[in-house]
Short mmCIF file of C-alpha atoms in Angstrom, two decimals:
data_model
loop_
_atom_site.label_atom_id
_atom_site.label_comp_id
_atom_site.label_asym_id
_atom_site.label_seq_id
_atom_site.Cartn_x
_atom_site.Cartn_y
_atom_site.Cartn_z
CA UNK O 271 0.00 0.00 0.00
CA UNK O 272 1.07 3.60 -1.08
CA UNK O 273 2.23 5.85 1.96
CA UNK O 274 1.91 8.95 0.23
CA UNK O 275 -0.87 9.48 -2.38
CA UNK O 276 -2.24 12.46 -3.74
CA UNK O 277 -5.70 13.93 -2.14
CA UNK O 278 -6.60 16.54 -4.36
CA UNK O 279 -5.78 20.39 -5.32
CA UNK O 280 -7.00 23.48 -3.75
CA UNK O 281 -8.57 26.42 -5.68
CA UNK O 282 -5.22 27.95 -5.90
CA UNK O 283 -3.46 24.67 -8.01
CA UNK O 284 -1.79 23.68 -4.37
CA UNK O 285 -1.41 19.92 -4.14
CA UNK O 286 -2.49 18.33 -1.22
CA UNK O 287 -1.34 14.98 0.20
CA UNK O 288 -2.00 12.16 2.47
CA UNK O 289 0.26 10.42 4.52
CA UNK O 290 -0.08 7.07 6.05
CA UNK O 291 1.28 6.06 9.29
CA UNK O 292 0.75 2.84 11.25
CA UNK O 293 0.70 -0.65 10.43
CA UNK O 294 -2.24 -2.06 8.08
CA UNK O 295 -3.25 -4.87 11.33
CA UNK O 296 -3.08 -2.45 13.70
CA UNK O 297 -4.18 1.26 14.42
CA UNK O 298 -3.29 3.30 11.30
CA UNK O 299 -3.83 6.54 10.14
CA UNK O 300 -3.35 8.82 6.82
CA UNK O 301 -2.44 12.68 7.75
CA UNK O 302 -2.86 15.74 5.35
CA UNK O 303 -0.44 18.23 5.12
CA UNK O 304 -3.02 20.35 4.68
CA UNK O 305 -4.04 21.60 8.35
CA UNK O 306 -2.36 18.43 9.74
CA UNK O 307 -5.70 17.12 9.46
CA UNK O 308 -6.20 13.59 10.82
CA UNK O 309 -8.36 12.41 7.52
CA UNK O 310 -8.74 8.60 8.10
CA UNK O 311 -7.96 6.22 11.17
CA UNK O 312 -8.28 2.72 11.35
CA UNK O 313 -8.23 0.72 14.55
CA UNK O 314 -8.58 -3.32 14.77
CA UNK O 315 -12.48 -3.87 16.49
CA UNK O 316 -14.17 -7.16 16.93
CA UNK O 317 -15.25 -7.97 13.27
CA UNK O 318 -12.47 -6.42 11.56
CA UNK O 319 -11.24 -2.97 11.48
CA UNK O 320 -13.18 -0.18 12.00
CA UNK O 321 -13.08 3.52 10.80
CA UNK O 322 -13.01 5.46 13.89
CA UNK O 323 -13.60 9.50 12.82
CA UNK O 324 -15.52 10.81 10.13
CA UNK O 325 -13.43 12.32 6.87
CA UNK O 326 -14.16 14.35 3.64
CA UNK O 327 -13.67 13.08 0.25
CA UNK O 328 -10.85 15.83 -0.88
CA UNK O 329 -8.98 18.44 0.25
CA UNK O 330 -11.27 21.05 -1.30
CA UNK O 331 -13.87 19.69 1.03
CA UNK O 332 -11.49 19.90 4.07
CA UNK O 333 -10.47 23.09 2.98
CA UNK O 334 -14.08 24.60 2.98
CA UNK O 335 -15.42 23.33 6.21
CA UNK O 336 -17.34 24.61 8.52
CA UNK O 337 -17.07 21.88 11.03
CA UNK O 338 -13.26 21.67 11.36
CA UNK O 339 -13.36 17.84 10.67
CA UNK O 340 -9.98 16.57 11.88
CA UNK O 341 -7.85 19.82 11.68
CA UNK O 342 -5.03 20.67 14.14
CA UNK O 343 -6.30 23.95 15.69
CA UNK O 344 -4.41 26.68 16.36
CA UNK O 345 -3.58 29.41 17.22
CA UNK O 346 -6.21 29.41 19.70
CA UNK O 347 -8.47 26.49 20.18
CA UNK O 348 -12.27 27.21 20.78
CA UNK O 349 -13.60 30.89 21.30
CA UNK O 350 -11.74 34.50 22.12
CA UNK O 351 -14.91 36.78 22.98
CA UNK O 352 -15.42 39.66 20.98
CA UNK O 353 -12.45 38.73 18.87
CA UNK O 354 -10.40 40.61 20.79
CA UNK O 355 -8.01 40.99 23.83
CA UNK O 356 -5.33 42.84 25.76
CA UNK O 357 -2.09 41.54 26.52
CA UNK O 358 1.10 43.09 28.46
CA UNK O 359 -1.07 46.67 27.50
CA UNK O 360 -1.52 46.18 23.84
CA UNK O 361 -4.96 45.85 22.64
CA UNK O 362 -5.03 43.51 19.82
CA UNK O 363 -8.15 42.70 17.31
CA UNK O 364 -8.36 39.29 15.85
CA UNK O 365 -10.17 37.77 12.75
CA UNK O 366 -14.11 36.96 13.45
CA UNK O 367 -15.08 34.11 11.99
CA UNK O 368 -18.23 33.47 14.66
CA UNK O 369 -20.19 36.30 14.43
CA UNK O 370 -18.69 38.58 16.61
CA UNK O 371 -16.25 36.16 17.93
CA UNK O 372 -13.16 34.41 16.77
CA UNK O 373 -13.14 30.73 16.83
CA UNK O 374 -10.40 27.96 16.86
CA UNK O 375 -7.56 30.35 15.12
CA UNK O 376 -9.71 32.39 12.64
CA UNK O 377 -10.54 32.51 9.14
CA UNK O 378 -8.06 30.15 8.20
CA UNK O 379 -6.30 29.22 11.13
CA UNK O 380 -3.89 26.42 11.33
CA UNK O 381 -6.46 23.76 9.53
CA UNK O 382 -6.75 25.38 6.12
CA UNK O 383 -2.90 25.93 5.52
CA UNK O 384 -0.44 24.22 3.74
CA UNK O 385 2.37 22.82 6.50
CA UNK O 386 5.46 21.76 5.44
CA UNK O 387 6.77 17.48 5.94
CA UNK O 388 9.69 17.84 7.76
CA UNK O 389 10.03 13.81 8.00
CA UNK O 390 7.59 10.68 7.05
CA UNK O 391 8.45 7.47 8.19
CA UNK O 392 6.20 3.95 8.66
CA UNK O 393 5.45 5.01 12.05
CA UNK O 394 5.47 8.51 12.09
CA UNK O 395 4.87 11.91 11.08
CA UNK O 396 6.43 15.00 10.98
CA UNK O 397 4.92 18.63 10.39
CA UNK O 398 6.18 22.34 10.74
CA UNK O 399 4.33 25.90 10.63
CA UNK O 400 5.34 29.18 10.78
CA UNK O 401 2.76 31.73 11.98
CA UNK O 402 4.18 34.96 10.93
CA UNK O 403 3.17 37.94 13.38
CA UNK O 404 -0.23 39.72 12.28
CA UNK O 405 -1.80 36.26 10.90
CA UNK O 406 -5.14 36.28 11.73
CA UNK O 407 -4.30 39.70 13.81
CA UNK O 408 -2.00 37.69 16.57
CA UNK O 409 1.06 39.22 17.81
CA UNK O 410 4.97 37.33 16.70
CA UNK O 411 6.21 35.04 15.10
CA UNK O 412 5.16 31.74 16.69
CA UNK O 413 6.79 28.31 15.04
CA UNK O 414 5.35 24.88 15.40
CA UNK O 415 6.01 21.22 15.17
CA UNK O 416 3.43 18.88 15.71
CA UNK O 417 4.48 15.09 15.32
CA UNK O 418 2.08 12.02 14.94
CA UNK O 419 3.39 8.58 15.91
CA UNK O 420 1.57 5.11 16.47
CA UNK O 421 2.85 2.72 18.54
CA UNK O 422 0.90 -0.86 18.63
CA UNK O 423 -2.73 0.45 19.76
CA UNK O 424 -1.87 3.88 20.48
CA UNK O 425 -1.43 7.33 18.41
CA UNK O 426 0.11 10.31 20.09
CA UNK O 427 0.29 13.98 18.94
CA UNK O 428 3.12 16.25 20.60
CA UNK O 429 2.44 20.27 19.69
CA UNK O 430 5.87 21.66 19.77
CA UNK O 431 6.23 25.61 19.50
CA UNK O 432 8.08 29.08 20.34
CA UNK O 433 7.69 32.35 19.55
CA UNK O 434 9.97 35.42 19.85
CA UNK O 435 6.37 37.54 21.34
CA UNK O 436 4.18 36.96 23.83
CA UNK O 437 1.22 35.64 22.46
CA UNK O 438 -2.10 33.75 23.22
CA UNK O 439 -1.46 30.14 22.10
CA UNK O 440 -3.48 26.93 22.95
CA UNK O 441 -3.51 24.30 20.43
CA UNK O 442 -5.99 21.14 20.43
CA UNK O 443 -6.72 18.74 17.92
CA UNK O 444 -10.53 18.22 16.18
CA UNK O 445 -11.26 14.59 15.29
CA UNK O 446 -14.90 13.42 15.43
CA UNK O 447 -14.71 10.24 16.59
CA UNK O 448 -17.52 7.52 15.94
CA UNK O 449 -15.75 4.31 17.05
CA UNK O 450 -19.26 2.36 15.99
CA UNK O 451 -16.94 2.16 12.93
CA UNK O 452 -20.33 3.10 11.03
CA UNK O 453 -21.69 6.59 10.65
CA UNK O 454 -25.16 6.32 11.05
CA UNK O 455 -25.07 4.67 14.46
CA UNK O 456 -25.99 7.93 16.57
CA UNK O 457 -22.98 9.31 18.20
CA UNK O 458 -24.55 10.05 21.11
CA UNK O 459 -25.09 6.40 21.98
CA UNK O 460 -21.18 5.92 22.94
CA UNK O 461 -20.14 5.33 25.86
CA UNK O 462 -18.38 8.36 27.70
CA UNK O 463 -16.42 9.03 31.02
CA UNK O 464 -14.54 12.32 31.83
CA UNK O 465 -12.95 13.25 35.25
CA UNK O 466 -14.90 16.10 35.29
CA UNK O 467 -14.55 18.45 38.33
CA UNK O 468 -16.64 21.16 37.21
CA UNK O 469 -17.93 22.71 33.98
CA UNK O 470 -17.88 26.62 31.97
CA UNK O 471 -21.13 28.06 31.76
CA UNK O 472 -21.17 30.34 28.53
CA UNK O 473 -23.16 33.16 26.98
CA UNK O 474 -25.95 33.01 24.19
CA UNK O 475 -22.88 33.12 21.95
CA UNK O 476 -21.20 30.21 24.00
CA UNK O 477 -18.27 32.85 25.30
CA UNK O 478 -17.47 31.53 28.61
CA UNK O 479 -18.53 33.36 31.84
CA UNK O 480 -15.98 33.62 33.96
CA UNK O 481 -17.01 31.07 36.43
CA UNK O 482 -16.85 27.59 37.19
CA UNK O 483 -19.84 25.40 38.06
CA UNK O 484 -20.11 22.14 39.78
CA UNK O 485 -21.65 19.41 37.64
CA UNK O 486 -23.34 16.92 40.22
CA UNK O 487 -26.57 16.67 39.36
CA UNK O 488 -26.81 18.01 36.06
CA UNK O 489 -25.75 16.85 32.18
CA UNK O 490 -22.52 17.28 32.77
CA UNK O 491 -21.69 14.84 34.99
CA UNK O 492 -19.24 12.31 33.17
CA UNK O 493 -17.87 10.90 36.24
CA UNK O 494 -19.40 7.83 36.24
CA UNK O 495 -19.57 6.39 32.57
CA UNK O 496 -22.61 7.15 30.54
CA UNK O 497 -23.80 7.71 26.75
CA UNK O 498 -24.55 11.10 25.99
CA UNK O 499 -27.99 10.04 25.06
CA UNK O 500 -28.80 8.79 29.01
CA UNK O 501 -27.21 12.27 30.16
CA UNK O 502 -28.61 15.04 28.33
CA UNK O 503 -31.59 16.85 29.62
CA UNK O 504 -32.71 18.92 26.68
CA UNK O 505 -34.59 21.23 29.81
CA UNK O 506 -30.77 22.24 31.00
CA UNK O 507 -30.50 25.89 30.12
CA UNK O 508 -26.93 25.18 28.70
CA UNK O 509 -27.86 22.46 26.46
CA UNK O 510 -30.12 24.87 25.22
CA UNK O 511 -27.91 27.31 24.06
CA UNK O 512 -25.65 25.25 22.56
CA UNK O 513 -28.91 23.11 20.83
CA UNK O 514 -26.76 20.30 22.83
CA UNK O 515 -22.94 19.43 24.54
CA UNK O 516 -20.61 22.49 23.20
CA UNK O 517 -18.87 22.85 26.87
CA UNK O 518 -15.70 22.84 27.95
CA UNK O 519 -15.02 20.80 30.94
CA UNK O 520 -12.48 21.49 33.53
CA UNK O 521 -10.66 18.17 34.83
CA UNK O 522 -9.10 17.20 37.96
CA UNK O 523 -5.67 18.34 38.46
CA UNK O 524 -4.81 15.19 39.66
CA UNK O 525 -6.40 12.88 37.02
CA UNK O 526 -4.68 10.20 35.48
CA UNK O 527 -6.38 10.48 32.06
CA UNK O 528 -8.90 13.24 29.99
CA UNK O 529 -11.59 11.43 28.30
CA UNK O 530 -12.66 7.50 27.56
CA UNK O 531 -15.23 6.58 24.80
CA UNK O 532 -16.48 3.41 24.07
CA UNK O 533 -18.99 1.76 21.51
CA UNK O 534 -20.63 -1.58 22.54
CA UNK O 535 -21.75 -1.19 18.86
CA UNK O 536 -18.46 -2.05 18.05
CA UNK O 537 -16.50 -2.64 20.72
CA UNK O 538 -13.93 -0.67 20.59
CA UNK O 539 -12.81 1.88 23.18
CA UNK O 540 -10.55 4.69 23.36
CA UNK O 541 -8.77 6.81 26.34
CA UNK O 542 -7.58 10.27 25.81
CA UNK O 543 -4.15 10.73 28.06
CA UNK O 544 -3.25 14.74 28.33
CA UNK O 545 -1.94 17.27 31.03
CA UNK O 546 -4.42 20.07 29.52
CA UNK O 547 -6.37 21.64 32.05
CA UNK O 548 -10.25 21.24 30.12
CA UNK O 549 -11.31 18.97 27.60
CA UNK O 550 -14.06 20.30 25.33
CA UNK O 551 -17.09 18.45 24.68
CA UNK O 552 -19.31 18.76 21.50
CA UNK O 553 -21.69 16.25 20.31
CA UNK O 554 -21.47 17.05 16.67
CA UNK O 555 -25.64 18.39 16.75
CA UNK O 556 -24.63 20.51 13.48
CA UNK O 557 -22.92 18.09 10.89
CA UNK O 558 -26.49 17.26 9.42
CA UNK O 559 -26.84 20.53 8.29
CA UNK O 560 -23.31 21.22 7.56
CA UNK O 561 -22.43 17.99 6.29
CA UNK O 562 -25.65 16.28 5.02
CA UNK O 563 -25.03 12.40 4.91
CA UNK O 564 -22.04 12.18 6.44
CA UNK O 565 -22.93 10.73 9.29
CA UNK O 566 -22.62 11.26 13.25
CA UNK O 567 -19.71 11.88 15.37
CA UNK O 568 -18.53 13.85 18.72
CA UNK O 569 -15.43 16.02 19.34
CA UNK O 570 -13.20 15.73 22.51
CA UNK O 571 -10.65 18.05 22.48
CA UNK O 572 -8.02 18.71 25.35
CA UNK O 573 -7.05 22.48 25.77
CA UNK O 574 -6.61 25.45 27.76
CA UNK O 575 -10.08 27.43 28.63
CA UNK O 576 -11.53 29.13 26.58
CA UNK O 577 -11.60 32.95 26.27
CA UNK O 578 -8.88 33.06 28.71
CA UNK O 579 -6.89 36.04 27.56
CA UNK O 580 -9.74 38.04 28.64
CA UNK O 581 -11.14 35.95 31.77
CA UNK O 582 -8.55 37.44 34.60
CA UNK O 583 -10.06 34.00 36.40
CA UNK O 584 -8.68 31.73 34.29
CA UNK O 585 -5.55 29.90 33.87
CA UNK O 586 -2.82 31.34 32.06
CA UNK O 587 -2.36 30.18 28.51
CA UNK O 588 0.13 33.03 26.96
CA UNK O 589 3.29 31.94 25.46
CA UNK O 590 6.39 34.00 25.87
CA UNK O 591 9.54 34.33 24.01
CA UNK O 592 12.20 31.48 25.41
CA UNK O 593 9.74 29.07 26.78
CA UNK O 594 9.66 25.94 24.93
CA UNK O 595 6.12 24.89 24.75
CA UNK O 596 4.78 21.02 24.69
CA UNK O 597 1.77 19.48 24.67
CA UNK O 598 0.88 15.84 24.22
CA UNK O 599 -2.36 14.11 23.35
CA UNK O 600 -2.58 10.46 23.46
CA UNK O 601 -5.21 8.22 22.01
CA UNK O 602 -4.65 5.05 23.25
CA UNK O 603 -7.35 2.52 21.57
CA UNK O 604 -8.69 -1.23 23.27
CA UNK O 605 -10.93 -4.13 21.99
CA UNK O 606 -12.95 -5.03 25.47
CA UNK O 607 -15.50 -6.29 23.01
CA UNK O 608 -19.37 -5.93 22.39
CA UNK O 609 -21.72 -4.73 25.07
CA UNK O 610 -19.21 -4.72 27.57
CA UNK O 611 -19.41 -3.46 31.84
CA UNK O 612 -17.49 -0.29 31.81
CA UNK O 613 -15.17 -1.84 34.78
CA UNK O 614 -14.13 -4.42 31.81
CA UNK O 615 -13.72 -1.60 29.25
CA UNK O 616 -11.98 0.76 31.89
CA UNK O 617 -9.62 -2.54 32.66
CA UNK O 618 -9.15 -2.90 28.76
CA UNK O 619 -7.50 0.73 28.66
CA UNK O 620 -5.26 0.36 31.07
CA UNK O 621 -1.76 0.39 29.75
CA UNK O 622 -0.17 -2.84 29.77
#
């Protein structure tokens, strides 16, 4: 099988590529170059191997969606309110693409350019991006690496960066991830545990408060495993804004993992591994209209909050000139089997 094959032109005449990673028995993936977007992966389930995020036929499509399917996200992941914010006493205005708000980078953000191959080998890939200072109205020069590698039944992505001026950066990653291995089994009906310890109420135009709430009690509560179908309470006020889960969650500090999925369509499971401080949740609720026919998936996405360059509150999440940033995510994928207990899927994740 072809590691490299072609995946299309842009409107400009700009090739775009695919790049596969991974072994064809085991958990295997093929990576654009455009946007670093994770296009296909393929993970061994109980009756073969199953497709376990929804992808776009070409890179035209990728490169005119409104969903984000599979990009890396960058600069800044999820929302800045007002699309704009003040750092070390420099107001600075930044591209809306959300209304009034700007939304995981901007207009084109990190998912709709072109980043360079710096390596490609049979178990891994390597990608580079240079932000130049003013893109998308953020301040310096900010340089990234970001580096997929599968190992046996897991795929890790390490964000590498610096910059040479301050500037807001939180990077995430943008998958929608049906591990039913077939689209039209209702995302919502995975399985889905998150060591939640409290969740962001936002606006009408889902710009974070300020605050944190607790979840016990309410639609957020992940901590005990659940499909979002059993949890949601279409009377919760914040469901109803968001027509559904678009909610960042804040995790324990001391948590040993983000996120675990699992699909006793399938059964497959997966377990998200990351130091981030939130993990976003969204259940997908507008791919029908975006994507008509494509099918049904959910988004987990480990970050930094949300609007925090303007939330005082919140944690930090400015880079500065001669810190090295990293971030790693981890997906780390299991076959407990069909219509499992969750103590037998949560056992199943556990690394060996």
């Amino acid at each position: 099988m072809d590691t490299i094959r072609s995946f299309g032109r842009l409107d400009d005449g700009c090739q775009v590529h695919a790049y596969r990673i991974g072994e064809a028995d085991g958990v295997c993936a093929e990576i654009l170059d455009l946007g670093g977007i994770l296009a296909r992966l393929r993970v061994p389930g109980d009756t073969g191997r199953v497709d376990a995020v929804l992808g776009l036929p070409d890179a035209r499509a990728y490169f005119g969606d409104p969903a984000f399917l599979g990009i890396l996200v960058g600069r800044y992941g999820n929302r800045i309110g007002g699309s704009r914010f003040a750092l070390d006493g420099q107001a600075h205005l930044l591209a809306a693409n959300e209304g009034r708000n700007h939304l995981h980078g901007g207009l084109l953000g990190f998912g709709r350019r072109l980043w360079t191959v710096e390596d490609h080998r049979a178990d891994a890939l390597v990608l580079r991006l240079r932000s130049p200072a003013g893109e998308e109205g953020y301040p310096g020069n900010l340089d990234v690496l970001a580096t997929y590698r599968i190992a046996g039944d897991r795929l890790q992505l390490r964000f590498d960066a610096s910059t040479d001026a301050a500037t807001p950066f939180n990077p995430t990653h943008h998958p929608y991830f049906n591990l039913a291995g077939d689209a039209s089994v209702p995302a919502s009906a995975q399985v889905l545990q998150v060591p939640v310890a409290g969740v962001l109420p936002v606006s009408d135009d889902l710009i974070p408060l300020g605050h944190v709430e607790p979840v016990a009690g309410t639609a957020f509560d992940f901590r005990t495993a659940a499909t979002l179908q059993a949890r949601i309470d279409r009377d919760d006020p914040q469901l109803r804004i968001a027509a559904g889960y678009d909610h960042c969650l804040v995790l324990e500090p001391d948590r040993a993992w983000a996120a675990a999925l699992y699909s006793p369509h399938s059964g497959v499971a997966m377990r998200i591994d990351c130091d981030a401080p939130a993990l976003q949740l969204y259940g997908g609720q507008a791919l029908a209209r975006q994507h008509p026919g494509l099918g049904d998936g959910l988004c987990l996405e480990p970050q930094d909050y949300p609007d925090a360059p303007n939330q005082p509150a919140f944690p930090d999440a400015i880079l500065r000139p001669g810190r090295a940033y990293r971030r790693d995510i981890l997906y780390r994928f299991a076959r407990p089997g069909r219509d499992c207990a969750w103590d037998d899927v949560a056992a199943a994740l556990e690394p060996a």
